[in-house]
PDB file of C-alpha atoms in Angstrom:
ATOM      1  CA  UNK N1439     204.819 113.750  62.868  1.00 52.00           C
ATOM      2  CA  UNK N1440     201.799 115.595  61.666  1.00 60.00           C
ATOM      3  CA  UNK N1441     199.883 112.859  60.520  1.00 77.00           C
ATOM      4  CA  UNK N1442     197.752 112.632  57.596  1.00 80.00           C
ATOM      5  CA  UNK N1443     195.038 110.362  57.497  1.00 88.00           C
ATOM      6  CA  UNK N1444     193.444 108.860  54.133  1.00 87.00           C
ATOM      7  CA  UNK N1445     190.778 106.370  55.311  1.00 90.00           C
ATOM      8  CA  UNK N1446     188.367 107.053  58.143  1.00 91.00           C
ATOM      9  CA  UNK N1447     184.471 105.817  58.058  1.00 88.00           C
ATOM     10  CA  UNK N1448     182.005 104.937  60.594  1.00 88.00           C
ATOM     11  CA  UNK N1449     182.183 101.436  60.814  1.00 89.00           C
ATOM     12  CA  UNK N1450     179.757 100.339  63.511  1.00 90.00           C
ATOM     13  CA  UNK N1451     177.065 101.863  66.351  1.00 91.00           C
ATOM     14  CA  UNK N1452     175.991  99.730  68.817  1.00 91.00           C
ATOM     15  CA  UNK N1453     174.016  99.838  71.885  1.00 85.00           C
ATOM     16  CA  UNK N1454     175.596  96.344  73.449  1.00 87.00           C
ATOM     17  CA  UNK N1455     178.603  93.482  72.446  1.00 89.00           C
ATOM     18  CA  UNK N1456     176.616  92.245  70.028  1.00 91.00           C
ATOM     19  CA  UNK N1457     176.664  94.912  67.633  1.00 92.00           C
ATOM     20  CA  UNK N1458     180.366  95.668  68.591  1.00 94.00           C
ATOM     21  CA  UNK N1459     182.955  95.026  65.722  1.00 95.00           C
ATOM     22  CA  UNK N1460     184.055  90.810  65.476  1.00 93.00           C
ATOM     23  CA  UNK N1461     187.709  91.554  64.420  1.00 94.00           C
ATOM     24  CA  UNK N1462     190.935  91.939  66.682  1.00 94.00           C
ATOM     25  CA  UNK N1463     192.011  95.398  65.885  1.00 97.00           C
ATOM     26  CA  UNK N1464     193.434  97.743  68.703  1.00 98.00           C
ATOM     27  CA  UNK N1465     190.641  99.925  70.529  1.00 98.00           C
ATOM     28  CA  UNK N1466     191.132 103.708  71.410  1.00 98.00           C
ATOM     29  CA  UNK N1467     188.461 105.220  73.148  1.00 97.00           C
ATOM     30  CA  UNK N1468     187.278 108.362  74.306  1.00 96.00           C
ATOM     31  CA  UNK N1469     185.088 109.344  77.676  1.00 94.00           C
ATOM     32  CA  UNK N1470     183.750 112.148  78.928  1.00 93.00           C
ATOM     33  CA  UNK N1471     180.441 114.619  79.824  1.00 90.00           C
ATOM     34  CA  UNK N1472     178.237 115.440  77.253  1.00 85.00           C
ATOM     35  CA  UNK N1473     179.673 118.663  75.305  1.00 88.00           C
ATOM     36  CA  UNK N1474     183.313 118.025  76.400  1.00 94.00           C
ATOM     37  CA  UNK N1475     184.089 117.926  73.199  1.00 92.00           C
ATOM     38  CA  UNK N1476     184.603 114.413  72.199  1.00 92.00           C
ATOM     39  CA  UNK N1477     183.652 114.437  68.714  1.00 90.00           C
ATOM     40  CA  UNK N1478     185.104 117.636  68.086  1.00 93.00           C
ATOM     41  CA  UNK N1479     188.298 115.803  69.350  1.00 96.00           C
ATOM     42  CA  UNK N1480     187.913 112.913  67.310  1.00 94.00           C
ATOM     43  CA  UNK N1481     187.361 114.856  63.827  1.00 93.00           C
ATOM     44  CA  UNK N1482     190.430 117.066  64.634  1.00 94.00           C
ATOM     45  CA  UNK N1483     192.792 113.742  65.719  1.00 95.00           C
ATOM     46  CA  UNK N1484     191.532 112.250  62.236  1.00 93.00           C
ATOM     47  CA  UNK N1485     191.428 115.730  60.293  1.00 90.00           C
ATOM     48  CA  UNK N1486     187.815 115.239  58.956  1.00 87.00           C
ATOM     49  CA  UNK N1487     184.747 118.148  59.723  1.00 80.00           C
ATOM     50  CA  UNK N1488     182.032 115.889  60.145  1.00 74.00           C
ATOM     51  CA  UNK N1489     182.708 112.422  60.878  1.00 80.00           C
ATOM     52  CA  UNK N1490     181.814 112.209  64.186  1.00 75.00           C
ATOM     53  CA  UNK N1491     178.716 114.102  64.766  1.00 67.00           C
ATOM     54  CA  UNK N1492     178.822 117.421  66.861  1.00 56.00           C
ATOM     55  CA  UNK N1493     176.479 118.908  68.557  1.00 49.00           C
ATOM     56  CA  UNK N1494     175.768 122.259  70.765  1.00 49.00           C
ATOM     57  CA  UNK N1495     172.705 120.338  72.354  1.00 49.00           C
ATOM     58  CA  UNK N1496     174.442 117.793  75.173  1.00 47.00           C
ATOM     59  CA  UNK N1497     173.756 114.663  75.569  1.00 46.00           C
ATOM     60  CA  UNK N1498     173.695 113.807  71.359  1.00 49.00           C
ATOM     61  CA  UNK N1499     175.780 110.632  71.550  1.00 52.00           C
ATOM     62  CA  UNK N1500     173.613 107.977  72.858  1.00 74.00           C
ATOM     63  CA  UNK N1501     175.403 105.035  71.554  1.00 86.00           C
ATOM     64  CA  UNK N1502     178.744 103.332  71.042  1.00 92.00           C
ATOM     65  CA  UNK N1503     180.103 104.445  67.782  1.00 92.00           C
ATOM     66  CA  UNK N1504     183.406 102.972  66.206  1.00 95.00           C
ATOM     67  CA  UNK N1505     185.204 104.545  63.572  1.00 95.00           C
ATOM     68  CA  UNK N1506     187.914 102.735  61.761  1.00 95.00           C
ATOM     69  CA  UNK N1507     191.059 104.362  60.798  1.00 96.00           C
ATOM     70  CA  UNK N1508     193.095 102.993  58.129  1.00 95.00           C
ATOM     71  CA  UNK N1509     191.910  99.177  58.364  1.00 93.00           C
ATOM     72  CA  UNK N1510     194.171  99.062  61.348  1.00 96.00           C
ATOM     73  CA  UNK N1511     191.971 100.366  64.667  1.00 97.00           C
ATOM     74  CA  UNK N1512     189.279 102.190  65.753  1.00 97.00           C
ATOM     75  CA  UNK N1513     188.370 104.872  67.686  1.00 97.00           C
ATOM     76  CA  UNK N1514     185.517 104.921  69.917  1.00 96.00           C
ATOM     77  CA  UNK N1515     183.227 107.211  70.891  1.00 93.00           C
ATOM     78  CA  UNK N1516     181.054 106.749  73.676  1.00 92.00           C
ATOM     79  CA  UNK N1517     178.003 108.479  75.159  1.00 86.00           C
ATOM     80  CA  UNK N1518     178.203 111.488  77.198  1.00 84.00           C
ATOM     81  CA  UNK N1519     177.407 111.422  80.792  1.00 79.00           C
ATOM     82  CA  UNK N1520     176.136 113.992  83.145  1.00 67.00           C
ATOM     83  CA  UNK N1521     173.595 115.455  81.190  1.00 55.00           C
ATOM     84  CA  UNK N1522     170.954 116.479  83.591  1.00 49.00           C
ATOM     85  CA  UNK N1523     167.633 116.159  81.592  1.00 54.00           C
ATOM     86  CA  UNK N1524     167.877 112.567  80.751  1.00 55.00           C
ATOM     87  CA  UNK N1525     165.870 110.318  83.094  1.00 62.00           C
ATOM     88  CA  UNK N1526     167.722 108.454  85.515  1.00 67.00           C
ATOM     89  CA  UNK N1527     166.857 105.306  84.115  1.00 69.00           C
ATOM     90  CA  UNK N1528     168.022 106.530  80.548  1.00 63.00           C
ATOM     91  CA  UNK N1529     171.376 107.551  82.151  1.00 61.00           C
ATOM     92  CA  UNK N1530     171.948 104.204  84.512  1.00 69.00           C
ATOM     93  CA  UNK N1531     171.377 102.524  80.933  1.00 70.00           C
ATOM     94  CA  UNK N1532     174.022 104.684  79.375  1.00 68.00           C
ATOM     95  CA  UNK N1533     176.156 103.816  82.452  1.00 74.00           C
ATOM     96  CA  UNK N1534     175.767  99.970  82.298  1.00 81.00           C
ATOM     97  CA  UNK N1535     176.154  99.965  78.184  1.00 83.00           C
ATOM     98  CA  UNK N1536     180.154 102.009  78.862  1.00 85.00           C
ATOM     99  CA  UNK N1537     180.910 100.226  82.100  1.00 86.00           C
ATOM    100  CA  UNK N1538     180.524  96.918  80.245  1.00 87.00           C
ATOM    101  CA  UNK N1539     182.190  97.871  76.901  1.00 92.00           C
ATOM    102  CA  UNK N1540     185.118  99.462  79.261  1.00 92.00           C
ATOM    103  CA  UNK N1541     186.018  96.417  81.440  1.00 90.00           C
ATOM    104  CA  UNK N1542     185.540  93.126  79.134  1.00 91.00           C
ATOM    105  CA  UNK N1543     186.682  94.437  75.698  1.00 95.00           C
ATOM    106  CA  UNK N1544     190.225  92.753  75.473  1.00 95.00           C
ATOM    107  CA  UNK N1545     190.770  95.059  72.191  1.00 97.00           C
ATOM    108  CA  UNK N1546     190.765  98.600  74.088  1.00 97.00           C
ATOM    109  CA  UNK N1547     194.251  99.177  74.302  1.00 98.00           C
ATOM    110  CA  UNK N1548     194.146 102.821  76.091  1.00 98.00           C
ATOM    111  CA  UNK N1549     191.178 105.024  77.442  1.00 97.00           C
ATOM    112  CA  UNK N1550     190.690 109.392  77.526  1.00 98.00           C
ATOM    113  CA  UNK N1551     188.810 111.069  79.891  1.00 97.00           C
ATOM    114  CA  UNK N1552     187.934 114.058  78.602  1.00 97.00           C
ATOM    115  CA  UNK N1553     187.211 117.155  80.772  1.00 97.00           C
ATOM    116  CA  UNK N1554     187.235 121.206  79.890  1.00 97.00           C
ATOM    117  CA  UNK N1555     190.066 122.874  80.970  1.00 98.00           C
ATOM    118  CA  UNK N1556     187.797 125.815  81.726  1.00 97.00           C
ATOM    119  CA  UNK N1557     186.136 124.048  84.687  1.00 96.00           C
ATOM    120  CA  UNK N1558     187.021 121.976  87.732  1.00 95.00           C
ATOM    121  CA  UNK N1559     186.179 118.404  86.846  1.00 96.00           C
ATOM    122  CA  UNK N1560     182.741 117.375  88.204  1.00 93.00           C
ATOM    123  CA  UNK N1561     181.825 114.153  90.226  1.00 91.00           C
ATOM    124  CA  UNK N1562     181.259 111.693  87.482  1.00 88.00           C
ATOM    125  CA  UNK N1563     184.292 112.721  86.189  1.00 93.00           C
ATOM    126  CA  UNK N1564     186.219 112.059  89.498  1.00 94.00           C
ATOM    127  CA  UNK N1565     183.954 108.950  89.998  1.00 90.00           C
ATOM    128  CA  UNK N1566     185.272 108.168  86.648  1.00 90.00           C
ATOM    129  CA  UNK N1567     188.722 108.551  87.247  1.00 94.00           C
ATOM    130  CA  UNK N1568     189.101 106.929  90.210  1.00 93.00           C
ATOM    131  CA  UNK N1569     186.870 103.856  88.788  1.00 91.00           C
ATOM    132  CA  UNK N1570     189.690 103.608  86.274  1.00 92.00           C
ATOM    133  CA  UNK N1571     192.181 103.222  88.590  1.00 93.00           C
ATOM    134  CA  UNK N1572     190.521 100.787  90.568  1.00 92.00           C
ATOM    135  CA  UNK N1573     190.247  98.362  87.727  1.00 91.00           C
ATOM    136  CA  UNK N1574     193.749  99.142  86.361  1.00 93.00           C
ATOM    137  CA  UNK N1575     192.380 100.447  82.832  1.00 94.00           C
ATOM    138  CA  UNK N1576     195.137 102.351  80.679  1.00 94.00           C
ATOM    139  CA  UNK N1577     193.897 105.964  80.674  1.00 96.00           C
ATOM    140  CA  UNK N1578     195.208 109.087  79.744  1.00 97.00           C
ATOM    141  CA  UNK N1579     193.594 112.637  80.821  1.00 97.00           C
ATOM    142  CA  UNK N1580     192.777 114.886  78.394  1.00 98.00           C
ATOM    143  CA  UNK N1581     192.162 118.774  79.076  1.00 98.00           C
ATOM    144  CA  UNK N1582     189.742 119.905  76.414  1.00 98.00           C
ATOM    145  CA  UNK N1583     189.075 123.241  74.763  1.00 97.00           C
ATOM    146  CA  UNK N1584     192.617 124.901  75.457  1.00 97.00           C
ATOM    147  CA  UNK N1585     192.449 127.339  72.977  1.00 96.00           C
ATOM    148  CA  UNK N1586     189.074 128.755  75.121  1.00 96.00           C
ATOM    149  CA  UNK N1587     191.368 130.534  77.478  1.00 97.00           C
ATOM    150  CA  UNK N1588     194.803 132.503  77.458  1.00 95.00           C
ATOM    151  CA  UNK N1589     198.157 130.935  77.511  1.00 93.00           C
ATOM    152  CA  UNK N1590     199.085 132.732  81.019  1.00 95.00           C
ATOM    153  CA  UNK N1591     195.942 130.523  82.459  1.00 96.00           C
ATOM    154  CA  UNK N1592     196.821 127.081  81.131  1.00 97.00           C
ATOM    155  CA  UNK N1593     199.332 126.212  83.780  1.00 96.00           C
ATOM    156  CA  UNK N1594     196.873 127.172  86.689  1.00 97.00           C
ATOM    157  CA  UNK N1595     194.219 125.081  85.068  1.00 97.00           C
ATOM    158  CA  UNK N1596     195.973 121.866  84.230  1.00 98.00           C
ATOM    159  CA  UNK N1597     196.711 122.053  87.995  1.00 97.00           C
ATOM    160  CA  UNK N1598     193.462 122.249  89.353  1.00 97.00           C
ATOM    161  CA  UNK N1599     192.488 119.583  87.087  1.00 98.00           C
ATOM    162  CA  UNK N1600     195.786 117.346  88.311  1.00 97.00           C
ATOM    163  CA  UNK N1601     195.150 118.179  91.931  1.00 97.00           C
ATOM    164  CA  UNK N1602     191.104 117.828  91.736  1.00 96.00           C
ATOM    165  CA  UNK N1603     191.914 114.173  90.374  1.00 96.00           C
ATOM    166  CA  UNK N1604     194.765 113.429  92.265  1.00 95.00           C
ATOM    167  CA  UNK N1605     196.628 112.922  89.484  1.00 94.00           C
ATOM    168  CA  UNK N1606     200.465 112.462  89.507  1.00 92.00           C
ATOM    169  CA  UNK N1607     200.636 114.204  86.004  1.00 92.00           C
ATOM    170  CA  UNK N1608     198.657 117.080  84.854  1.00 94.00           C
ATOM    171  CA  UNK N1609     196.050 115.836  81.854  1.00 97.00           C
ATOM    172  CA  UNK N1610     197.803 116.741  78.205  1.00 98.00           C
ATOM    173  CA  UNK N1611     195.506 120.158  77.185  1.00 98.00           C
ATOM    174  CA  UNK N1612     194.340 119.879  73.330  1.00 98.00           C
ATOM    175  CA  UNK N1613     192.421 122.126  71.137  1.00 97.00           C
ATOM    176  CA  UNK N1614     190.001 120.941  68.290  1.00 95.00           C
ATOM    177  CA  UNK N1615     191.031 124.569  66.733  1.00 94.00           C
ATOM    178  CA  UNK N1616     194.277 124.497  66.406  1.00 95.00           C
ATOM    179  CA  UNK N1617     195.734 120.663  67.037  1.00 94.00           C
ATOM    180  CA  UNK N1618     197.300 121.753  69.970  1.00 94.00           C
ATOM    181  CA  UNK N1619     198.859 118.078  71.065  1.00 96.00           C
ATOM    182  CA  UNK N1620     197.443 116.367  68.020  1.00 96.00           C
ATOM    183  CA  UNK N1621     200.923 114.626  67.346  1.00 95.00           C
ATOM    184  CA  UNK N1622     201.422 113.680  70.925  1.00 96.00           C
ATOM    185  CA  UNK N1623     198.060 112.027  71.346  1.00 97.00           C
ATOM    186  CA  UNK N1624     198.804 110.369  67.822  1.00 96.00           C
ATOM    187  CA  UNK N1625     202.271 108.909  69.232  1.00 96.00           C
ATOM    188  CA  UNK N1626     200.705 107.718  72.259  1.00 97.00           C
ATOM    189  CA  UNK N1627     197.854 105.408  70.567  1.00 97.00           C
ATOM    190  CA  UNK N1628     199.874 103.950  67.923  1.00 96.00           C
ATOM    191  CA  UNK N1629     202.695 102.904  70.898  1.00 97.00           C
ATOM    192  CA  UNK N1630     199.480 101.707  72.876  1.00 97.00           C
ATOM    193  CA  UNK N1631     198.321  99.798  69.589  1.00 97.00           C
ATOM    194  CA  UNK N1632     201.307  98.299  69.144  1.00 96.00           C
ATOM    195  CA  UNK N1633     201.288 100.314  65.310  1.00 95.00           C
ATOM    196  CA  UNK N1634     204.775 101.211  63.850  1.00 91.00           C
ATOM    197  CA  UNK N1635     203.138 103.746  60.962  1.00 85.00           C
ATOM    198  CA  UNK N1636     199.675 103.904  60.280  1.00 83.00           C
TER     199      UNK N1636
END
């Protein structure tokens, strides 16, 4: 499929529903701790360097931000969690700010969790995961930073990742290097969307 994609900006940041976008387009949006690689992710899925800010210092991301992609969705980006030097107050905001976006935005058609393939998902991310389920969100897992270790490893990783989570499936691994899964992830938000060709 190798997608190419023409029209990409940042359309809105926002802190709470009021600053969230007013039209009915189709949501994708993308969870995980801070330096999972989430914006890395998103620049590679929309094949643009900078458009979502990265950053090697965690915990960057401290507000909603929705991109649009070709006038017909948007993909959202939303803060980091787990990043032990902000307050707990800061981070309980943080928490209340994605918890609400997450379960009363009728446009978010499918969710990723993001965690590193390198490491055995953390609480929050297991908290996370198994919040998810409880409220019957549409999520995908989404093994991050593949190309960070060998090809004989990947299969032993994915695992622990499935079996730490309890998932049925292991997550779909993707690099920001090379597109590993870039077409897959692509086919499974514009089916989610409802979007023949974007």
């Amino acid at each position: 499929m190798s997608l190419i994609i023409n029209n990409t900006d940042i359309a809105v940041t926002a802190v709470n529903p009021s600053g969230f976008p007013k039209d009915d387009l189709p949501e994708v949006a993308f969870v995980g701790k801070s330096n999972v690689g989430k914006s890395s992710l998103i620049n590679a899925m929309l094949g643009r360097k900078r458009l979502a800010r990265t950053s090697r210092q965690p915990g960057k991301t401290r507000t909603i931000n929705f991109f649009h992609v070709e006038k017909k969705l948007y993909f959202v980006d939303l803060p980091g969690y787990g990043y032990a030097r902000v307050s707990k107050t800061e981070s309980a905001k943080w928490g209340e700010m994605v918890e609400g976006y997450l379960k009363n935005r009728p446009q978010l058609k499918r969710i990723f969790l993001l965690v590193d393939i390198r490491h055995e998902p953390s609480a929050n991310d297991k908290m996370l995961y198994e919040w998810f389920q409880h409220y019957g969100l549409p999520f995908t897992a989404i093994a991050t930073k593949s190309d960070k270790i060998t090809r004989a490893q990947l299969q032993k990783h994915l695992a622990i990742i499935r079996r730490s989570l309890g998932m049925a499936e292991p997550p779909i691994p993707f690099s920001s290097e090379t597109k590993q899964n870039r077409d897959q992830l692509w086919s499974l938000i514009l089916d989610n969307c409802g979007i023949d060709v974007l």
